[in-house]
mmCIF file of C-alpha atoms in Angstrom:
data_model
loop_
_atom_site.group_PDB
_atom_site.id
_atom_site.type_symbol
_atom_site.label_atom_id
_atom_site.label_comp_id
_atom_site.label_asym_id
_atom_site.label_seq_id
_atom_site.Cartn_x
_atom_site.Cartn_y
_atom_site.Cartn_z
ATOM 1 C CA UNK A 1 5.163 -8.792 17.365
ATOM 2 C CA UNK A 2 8.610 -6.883 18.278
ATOM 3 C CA UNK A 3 10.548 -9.605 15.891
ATOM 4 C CA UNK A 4 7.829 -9.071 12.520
ATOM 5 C CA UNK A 5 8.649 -6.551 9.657
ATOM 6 C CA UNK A 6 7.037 -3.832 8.785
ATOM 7 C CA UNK A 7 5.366 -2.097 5.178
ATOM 8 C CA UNK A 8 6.537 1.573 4.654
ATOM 9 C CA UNK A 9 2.674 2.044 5.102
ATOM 10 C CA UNK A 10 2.882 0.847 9.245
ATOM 11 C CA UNK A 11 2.680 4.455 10.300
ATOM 12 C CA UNK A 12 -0.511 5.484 8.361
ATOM 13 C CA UNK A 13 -2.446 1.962 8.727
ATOM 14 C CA UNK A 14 -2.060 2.788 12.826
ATOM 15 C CA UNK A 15 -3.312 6.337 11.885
ATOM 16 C CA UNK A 16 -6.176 4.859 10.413
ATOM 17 C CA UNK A 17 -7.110 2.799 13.189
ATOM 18 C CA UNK A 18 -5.960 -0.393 11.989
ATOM 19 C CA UNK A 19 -6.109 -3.937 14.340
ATOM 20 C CA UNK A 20 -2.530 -4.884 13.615
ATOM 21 C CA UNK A 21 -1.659 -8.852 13.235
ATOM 22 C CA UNK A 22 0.897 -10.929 12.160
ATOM 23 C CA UNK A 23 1.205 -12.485 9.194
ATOM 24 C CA UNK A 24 3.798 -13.842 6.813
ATOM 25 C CA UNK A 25 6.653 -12.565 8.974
ATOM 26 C CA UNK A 26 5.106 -8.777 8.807
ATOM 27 C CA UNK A 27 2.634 -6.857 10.837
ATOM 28 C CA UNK A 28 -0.278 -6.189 8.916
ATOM 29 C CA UNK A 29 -3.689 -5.010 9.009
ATOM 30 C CA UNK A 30 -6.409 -7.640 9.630
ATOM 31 C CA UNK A 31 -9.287 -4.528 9.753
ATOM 32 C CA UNK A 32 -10.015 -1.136 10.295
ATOM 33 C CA UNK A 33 -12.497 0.406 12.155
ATOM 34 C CA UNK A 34 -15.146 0.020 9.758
ATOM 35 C CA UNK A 35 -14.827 -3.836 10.122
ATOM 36 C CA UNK A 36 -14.261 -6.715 8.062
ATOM 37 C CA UNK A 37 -18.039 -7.144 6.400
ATOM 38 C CA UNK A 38 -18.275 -3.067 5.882
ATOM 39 C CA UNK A 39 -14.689 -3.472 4.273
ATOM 40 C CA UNK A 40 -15.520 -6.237 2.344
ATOM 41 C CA UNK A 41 -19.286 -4.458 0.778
ATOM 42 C CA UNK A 42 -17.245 -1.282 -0.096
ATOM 43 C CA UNK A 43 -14.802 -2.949 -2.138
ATOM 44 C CA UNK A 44 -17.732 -4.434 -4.061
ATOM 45 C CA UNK A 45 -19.137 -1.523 -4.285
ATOM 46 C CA UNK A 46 -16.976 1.015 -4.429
ATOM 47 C CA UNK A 47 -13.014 1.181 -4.539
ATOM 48 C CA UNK A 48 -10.760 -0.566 -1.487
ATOM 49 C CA UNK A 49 -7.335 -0.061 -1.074
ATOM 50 C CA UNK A 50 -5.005 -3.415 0.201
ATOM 51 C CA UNK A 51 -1.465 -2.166 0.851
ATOM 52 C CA UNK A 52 0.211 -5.976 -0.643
ATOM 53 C CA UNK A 53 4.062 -4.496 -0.124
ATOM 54 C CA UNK A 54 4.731 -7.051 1.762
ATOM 55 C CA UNK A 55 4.943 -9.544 -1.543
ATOM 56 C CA UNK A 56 7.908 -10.024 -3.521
ATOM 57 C CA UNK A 57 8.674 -8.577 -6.282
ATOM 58 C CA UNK A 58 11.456 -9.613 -8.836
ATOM 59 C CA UNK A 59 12.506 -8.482 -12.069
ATOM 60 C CA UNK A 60 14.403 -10.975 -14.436
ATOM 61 C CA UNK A 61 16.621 -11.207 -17.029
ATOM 62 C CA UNK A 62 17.003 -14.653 -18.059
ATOM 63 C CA UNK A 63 15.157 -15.817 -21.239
ATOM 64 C CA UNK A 64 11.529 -16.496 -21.060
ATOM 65 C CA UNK A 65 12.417 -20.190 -22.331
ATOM 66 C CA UNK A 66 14.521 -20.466 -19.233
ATOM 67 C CA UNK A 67 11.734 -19.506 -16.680
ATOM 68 C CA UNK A 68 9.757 -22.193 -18.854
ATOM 69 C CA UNK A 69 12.143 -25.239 -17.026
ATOM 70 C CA UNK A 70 10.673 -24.259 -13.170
ATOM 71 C CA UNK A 71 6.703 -23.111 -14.238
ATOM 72 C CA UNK A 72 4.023 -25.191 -16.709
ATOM 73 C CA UNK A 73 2.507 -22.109 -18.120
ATOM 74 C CA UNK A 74 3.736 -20.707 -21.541
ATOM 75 C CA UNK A 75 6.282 -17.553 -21.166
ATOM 76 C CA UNK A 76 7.496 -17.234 -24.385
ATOM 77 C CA UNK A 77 4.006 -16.832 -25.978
ATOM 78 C CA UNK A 78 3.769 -13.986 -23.537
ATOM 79 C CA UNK A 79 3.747 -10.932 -25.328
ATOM 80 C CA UNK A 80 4.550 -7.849 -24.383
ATOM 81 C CA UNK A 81 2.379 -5.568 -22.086
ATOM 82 C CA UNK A 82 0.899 -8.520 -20.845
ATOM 83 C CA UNK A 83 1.160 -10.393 -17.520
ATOM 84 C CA UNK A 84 -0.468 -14.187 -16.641
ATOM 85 C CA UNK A 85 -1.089 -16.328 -14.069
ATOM 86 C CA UNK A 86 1.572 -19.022 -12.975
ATOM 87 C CA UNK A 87 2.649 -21.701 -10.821
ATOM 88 C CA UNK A 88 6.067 -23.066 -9.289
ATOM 89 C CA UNK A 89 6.073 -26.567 -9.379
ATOM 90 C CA UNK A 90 8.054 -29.441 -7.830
ATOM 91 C CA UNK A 91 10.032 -32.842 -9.374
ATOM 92 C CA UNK A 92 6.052 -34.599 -7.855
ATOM 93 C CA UNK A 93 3.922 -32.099 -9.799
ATOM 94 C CA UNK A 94 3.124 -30.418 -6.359
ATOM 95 C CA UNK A 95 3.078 -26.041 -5.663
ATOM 96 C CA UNK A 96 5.626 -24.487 -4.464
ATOM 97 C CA UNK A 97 3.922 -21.020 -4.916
ATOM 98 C CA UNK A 98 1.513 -19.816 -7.387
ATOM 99 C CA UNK A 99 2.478 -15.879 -8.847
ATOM 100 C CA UNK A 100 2.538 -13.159 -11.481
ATOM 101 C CA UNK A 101 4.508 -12.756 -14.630
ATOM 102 C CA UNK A 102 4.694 -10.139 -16.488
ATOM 103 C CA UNK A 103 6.515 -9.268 -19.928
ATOM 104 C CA UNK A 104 7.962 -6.204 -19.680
ATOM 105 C CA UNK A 105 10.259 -5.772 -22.921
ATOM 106 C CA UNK A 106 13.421 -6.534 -21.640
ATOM 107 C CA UNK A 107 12.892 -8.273 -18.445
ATOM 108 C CA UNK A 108 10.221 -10.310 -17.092
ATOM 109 C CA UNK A 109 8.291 -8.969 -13.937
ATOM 110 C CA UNK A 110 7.487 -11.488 -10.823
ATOM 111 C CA UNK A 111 4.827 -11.295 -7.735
ATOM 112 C CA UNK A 112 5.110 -14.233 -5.469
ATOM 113 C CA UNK A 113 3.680 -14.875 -2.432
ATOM 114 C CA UNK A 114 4.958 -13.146 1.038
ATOM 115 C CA UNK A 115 5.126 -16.294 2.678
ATOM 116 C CA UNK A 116 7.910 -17.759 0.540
ATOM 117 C CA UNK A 117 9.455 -14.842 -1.056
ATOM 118 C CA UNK A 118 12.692 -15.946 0.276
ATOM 119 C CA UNK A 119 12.393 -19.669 -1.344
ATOM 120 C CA UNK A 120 10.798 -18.608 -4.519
ATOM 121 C CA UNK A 121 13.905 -16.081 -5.325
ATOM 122 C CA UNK A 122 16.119 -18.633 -3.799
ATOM 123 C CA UNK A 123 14.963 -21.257 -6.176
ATOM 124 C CA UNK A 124 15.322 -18.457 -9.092
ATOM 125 C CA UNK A 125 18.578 -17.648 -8.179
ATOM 126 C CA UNK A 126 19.477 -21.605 -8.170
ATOM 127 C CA UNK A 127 18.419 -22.221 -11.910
ATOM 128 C CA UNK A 128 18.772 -18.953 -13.538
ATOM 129 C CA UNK A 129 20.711 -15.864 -14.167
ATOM 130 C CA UNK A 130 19.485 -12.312 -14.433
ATOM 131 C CA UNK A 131 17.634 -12.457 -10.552
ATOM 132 C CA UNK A 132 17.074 -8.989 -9.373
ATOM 133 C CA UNK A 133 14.874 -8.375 -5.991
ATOM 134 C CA UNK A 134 13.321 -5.540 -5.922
ATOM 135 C CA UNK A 135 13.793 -4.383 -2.067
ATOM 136 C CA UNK A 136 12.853 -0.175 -2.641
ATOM 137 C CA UNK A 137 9.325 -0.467 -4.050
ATOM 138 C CA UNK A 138 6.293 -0.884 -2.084
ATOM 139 C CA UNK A 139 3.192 -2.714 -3.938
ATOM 140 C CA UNK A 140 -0.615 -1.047 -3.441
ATOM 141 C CA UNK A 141 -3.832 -3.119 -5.101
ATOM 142 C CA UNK A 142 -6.999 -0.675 -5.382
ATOM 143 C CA UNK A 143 -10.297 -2.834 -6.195
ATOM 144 C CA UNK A 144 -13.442 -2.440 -7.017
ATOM 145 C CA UNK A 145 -16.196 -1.346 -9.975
ATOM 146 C CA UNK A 146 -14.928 2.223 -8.977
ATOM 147 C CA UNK A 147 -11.230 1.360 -8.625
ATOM 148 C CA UNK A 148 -10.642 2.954 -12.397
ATOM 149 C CA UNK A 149 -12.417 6.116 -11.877
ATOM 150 C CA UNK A 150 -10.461 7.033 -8.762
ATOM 151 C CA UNK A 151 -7.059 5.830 -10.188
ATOM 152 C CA UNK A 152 -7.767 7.518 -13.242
ATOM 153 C CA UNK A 153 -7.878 10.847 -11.751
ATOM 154 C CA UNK A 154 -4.218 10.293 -10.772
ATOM 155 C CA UNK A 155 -3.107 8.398 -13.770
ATOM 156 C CA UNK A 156 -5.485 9.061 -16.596
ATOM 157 C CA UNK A 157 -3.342 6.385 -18.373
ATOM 158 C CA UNK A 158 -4.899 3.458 -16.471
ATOM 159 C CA UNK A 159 -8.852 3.679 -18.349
ATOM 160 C CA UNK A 160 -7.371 2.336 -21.440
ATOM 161 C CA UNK A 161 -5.726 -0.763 -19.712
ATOM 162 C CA UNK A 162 -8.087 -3.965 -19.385
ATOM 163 C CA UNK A 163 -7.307 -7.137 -17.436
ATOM 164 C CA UNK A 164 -3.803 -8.607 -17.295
ATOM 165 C CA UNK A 165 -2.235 -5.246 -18.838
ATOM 166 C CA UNK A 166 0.893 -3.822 -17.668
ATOM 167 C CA UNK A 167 1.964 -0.670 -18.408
ATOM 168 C CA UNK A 168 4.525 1.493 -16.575
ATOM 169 C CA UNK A 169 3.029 5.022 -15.886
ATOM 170 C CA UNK A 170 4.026 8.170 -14.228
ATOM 171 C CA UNK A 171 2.308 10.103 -11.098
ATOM 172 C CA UNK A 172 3.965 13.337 -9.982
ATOM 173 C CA UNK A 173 7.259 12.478 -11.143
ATOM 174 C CA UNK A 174 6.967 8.753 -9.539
ATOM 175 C CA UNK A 175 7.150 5.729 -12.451
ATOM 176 C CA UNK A 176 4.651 3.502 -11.443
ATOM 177 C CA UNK A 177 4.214 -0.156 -12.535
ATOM 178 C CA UNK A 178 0.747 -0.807 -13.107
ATOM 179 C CA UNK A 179 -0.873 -3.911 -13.744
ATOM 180 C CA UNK A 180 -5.035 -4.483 -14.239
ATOM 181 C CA UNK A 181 -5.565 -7.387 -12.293
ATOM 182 C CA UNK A 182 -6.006 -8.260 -8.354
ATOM 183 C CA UNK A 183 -7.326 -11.228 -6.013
ATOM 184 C CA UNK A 184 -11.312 -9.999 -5.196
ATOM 185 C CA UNK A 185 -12.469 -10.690 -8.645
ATOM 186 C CA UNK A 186 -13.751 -7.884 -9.134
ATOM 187 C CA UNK A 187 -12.012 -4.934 -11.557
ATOM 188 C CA UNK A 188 -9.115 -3.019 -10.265
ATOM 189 C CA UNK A 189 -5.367 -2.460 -10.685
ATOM 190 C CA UNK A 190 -1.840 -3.424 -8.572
ATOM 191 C CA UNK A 191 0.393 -0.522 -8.074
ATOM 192 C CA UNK A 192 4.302 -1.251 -7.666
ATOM 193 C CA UNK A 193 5.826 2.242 -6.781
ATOM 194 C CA UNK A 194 9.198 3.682 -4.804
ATOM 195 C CA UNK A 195 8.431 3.485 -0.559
ATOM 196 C CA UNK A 196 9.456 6.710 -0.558
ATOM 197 C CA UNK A 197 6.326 7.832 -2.583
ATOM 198 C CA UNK A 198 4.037 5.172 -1.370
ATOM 199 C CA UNK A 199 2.723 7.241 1.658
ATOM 200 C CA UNK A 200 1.246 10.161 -0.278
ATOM 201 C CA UNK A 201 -0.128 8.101 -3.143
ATOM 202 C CA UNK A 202 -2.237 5.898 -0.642
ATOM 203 C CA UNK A 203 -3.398 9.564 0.943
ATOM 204 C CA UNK A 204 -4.167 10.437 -2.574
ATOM 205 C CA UNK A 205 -6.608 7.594 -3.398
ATOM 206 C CA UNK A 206 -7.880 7.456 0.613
ATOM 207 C CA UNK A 207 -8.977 11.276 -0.178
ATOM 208 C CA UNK A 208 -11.461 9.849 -2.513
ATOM 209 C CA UNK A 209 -14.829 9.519 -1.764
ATOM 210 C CA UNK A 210 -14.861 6.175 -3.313
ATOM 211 C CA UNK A 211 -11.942 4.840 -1.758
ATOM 212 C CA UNK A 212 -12.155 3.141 1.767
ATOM 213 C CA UNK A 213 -8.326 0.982 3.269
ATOM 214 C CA UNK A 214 -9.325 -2.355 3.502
ATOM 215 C CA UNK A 215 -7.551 -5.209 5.718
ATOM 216 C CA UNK A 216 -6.031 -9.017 5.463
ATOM 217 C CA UNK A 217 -10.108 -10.161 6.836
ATOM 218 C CA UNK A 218 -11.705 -8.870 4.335
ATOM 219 C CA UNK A 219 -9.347 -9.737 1.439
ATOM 220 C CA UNK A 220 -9.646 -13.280 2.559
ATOM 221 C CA UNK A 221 -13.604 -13.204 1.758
ATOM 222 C CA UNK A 222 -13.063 -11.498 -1.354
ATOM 223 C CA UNK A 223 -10.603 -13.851 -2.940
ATOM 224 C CA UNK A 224 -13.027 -16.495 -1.113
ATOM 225 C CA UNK A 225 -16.058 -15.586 -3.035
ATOM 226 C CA UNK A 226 -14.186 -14.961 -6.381
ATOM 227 C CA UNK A 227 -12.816 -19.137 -5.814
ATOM 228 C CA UNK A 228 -9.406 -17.942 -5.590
ATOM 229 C CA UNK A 229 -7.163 -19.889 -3.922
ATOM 230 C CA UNK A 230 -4.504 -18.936 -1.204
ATOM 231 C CA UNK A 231 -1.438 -20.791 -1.156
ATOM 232 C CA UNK A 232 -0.604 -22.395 2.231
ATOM 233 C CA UNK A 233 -4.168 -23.870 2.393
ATOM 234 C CA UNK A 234 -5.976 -24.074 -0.752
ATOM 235 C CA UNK A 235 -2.412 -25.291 -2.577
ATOM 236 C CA UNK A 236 0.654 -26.387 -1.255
ATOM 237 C CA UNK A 237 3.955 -28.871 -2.450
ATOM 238 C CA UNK A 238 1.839 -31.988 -2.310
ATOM 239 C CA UNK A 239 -1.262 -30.334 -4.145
ATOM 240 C CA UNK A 240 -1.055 -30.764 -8.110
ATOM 241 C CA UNK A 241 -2.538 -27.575 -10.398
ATOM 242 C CA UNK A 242 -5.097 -30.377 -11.895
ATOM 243 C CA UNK A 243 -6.111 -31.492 -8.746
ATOM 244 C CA UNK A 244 -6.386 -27.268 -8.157
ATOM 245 C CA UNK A 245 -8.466 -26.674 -10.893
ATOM 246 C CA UNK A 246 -5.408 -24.446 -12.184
ATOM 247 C CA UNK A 247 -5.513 -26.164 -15.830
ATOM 248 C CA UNK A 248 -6.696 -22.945 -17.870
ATOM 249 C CA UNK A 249 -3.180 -21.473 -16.436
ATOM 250 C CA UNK A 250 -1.359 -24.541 -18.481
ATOM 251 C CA UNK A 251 -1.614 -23.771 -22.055
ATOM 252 C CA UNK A 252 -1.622 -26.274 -24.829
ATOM 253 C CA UNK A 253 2.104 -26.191 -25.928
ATOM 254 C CA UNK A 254 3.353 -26.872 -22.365
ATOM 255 C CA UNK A 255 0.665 -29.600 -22.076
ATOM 256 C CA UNK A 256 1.928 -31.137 -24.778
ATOM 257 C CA UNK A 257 5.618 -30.879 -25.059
ATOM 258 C CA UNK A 258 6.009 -30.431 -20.988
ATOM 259 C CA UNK A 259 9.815 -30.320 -19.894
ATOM 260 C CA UNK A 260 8.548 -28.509 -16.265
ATOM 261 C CA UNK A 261 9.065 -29.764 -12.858
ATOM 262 C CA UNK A 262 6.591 -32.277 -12.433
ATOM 263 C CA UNK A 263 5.117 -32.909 -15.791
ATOM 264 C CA UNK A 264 4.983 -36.907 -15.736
ATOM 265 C CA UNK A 265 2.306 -36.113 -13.088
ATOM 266 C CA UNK A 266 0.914 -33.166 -14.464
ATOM 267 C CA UNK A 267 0.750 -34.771 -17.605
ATOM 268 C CA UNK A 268 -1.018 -37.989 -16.546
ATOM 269 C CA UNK A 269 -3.876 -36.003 -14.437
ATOM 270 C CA UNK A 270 -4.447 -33.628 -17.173
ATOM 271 C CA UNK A 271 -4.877 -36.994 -19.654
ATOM 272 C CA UNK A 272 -6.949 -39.338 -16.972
ATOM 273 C CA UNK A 273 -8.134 -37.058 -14.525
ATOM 274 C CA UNK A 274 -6.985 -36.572 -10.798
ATOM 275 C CA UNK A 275 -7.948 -38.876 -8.006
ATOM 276 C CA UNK A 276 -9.494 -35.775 -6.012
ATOM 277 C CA UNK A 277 -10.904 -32.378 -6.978
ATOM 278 C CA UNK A 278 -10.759 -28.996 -5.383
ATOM 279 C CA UNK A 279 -14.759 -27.725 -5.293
ATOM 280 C CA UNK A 280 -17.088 -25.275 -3.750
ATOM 281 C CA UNK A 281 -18.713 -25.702 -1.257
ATOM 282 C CA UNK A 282 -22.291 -24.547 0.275
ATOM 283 C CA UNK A 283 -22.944 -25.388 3.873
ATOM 284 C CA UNK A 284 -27.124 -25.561 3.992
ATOM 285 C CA UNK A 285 -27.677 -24.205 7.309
ATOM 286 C CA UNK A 286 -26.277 -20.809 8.637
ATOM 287 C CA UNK A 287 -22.387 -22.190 10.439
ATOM 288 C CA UNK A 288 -19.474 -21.122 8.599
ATOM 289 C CA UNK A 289 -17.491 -24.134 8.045
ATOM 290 C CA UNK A 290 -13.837 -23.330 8.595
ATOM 291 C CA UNK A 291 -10.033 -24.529 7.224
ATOM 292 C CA UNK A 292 -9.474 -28.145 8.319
ATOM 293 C CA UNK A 293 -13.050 -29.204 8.718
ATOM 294 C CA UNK A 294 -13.768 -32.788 7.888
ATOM 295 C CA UNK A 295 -15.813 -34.399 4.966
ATOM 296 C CA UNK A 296 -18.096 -37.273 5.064
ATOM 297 C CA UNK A 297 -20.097 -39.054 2.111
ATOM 298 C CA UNK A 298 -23.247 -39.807 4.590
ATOM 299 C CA UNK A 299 -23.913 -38.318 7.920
ATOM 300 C CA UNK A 300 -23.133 -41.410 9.699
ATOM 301 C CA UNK A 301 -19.996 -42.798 7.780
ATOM 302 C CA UNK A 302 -16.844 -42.955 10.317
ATOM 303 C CA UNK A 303 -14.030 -42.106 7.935
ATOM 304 C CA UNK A 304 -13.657 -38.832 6.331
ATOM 305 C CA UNK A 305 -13.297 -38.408 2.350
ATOM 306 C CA UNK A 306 -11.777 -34.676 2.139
ATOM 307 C CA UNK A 307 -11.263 -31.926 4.259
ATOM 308 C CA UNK A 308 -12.108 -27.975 4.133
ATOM 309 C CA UNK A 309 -9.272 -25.847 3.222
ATOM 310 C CA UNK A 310 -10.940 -22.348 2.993
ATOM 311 C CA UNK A 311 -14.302 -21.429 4.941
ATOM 312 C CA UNK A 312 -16.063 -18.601 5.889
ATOM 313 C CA UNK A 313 -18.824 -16.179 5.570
ATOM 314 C CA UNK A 314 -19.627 -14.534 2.231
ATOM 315 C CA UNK A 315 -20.953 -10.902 2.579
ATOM 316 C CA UNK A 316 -21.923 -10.721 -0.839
ATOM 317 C CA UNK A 317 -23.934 -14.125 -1.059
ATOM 318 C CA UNK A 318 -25.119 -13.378 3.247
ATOM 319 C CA UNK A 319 -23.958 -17.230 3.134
ATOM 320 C CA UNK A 320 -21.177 -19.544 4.721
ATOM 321 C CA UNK A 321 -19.016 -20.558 1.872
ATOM 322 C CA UNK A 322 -15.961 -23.099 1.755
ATOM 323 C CA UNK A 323 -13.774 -24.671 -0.763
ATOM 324 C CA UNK A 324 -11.858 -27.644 -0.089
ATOM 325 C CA UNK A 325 -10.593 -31.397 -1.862
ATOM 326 C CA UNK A 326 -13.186 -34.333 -2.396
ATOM 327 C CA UNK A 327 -12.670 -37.323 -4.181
ATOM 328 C CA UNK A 328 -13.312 -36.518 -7.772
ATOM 329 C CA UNK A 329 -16.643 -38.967 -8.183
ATOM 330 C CA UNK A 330 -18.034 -37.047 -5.541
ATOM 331 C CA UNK A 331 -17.352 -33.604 -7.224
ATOM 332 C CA UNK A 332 -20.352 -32.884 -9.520
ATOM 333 C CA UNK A 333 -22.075 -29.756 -8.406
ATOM 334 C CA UNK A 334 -24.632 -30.220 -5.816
ATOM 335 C CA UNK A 335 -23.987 -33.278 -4.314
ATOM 336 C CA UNK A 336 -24.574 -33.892 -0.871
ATOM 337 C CA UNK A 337 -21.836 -34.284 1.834
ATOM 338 C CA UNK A 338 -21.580 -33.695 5.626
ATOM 339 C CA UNK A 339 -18.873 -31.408 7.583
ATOM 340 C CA UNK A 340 -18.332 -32.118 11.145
ATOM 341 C CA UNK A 341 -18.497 -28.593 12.851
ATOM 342 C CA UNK A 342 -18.274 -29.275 16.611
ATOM 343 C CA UNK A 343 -18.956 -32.975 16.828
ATOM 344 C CA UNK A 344 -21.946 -32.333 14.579
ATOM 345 C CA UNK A 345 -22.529 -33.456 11.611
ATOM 346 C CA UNK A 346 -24.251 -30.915 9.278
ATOM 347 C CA UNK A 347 -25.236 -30.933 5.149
ATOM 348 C CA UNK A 348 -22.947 -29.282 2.477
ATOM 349 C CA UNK A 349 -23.648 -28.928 -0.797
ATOM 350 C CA UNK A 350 -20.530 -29.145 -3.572
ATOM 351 C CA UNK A 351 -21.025 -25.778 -5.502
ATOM 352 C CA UNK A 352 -18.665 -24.203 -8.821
ATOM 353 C CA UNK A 353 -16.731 -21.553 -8.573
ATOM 354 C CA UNK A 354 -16.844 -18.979 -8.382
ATOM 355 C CA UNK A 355 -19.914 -18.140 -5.672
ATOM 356 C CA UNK A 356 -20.263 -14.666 -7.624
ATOM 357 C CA UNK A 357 -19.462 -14.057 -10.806
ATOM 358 C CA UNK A 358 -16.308 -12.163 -11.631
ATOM 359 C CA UNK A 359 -16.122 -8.010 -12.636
ATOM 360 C CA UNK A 360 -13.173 -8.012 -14.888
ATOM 361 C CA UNK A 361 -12.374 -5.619 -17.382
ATOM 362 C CA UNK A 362 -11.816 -7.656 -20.604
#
């Protein structure tokens, strides 16, 4: 791992016993010693805390209407304090990478994905002025029913914030960016604050009864059981956000008027439906049925009709859980379909989402 970057919180996740791995080009923690099912109960019951530094943050300049021409979700309408869910999307209506936008005043606020940081402020940079990385700051998420009380003893300004607020606080002389929001769906709160200060903020929270570090494992089954998808598997550039289920993130004007990468495509699914559907899933027996596993209408047919693109177990449910594409007539909730786990094949059941119902603060 000598050639993978490193989080200005390296030196405390090995102090804390992390098992280090690589992902997205950094070294991060997959689990500490309390394991990935422990870490994954405590943040539903408790507080965890993700260090996330390793995503990209950008602030921009450019007109909302201009960030309007490379995502389908409304910006101007975004007012200010607020943040929402977005998409990138391509000239076929595919994902480039799905992030955060939020209105700060002046300048817009962006969290994209580690993975293609570098393309997604490339492509800013390519259609709009104003592009600013933000290389200094690292980027905590604390989660959890308790995540407010412990935050709130550091920043008592955070109790009055409720989902997708943004509001730029201070801690010991440290501004903090603050957002209510997260990828468990549960309650909690992403902190953007200097690297320098990052360090004795995490010690802070971690001094908390309340408040355990939690790793890459158990985040996966978190966002897994909230029906949260992770770009790179559960979207990608050939996926579409109606095939995604991502329509609530288009609002009506863009709908209608579109004039965003994509829309002839967008626009057609959103009027007569998408050939395929992304859908829960429920395998029947006890086998987690993992990424990339094939789909079958009957247990004996020879060609597969979709394909697994998140499994797992769920700690919360004490179930295997999955999401993944089917063909949309095959999409209603419990029908019956067949994975093949190890030249076997064995019953799923198509399931909404989310597996357990969300914990936000509205």
């Amino acid at each position: 791992m000598t050639d993978l970057r490193r989080t200005c919180l390296y030196d405390l996740h090995r102090e804390l016993g992390a098992k280090m791995v690589p992902f997205a080009g950094y070294e991060m923690p997959v689990q500490y010693p309390m394991g990935v099912m422990g870490e994954h109960l405590h943040s539903r019951a408790k507080a965890g805390l993700f260090d996330v530094s390793h995503m990209g943050q950008v602030i921009l300049r450019a007109p909302a209407a201009a960030l309007e021409a490379l995502v389908p979700v409304d910006v101007q309408g975004l007012a200010e304090g607020r943040q929402r869910y977005a998409m990138f999307t391509n000239d076929a209506g595919g994902i480039l990478d799905d992030l955060m936008i939020a209105n700060r005043g002046d300048h817009l606020f962006l969290v994209v994905n580690a993975a293609c940081k570098e393309a997604d402020i490339a492509h800013l940079q390519a259609h709009l002025p104003g592009v600013e990385p933000v290389t200094d700051r690292a980027l905590l998420a604390l989660q959890g029913p308790l995540a407010e009380t412990a935050l709130a003893r550091l920043v008592p300004g955070v109790a009055a914030m409720t989902f997708m607020d943004v509001a730029v606080l201070d801690w010991d002389g440290a501004e903090l960016w603050i957002s209510r929001s997260g990828y468990t769906g549960d309650d909690g709160y992403e902190i953007s604050l200097p690297e320098d200060r990052a360090e004795a903020f995490a010690r802070a929270l971690l001094a908390m009864e309340e408040v355990a570090p939690i790793g890459l494992g158990a985040r996966d089954s978190l966002r897994l059981e909230a029906g949260l998808c992770l770009y790179g598997h559960d979207i990608d550039t050939e996926t579409s956000p109606v095939e995604a289920g991502l329509t609530w993130a288009i609002q009506k004007r863009r709908r209608t008027e579109g004039g965003f990468p994509g829309a002839d495509r967008i626009q057609r699914e959103l009027a007569e439906g998408p050939s395929r559907k992304r859908v829960g899933l429920l395998p029947e027996g006890r086998a987690p049925m993992r990424e990339g596993t094939a789909l079958f209408d009957s247990e004996t047919a020879e060609t597969p009709i979709g394909t697994i693109t998140s499994g797992g177990f769920g700690p919360s449910l004490q179930a295997p859980i999955a999401m993944g594409y089917v063909p949309a007539a095959l999409a209603q909730p419990d029908t019956r379909l067949w994975g093949e786990v190890r030249g076997k094949r064995l019953p799923v059941r198509v399931a909404k989402t989310p597996f357990r119902p969300s914990t936000y603060r509205t």
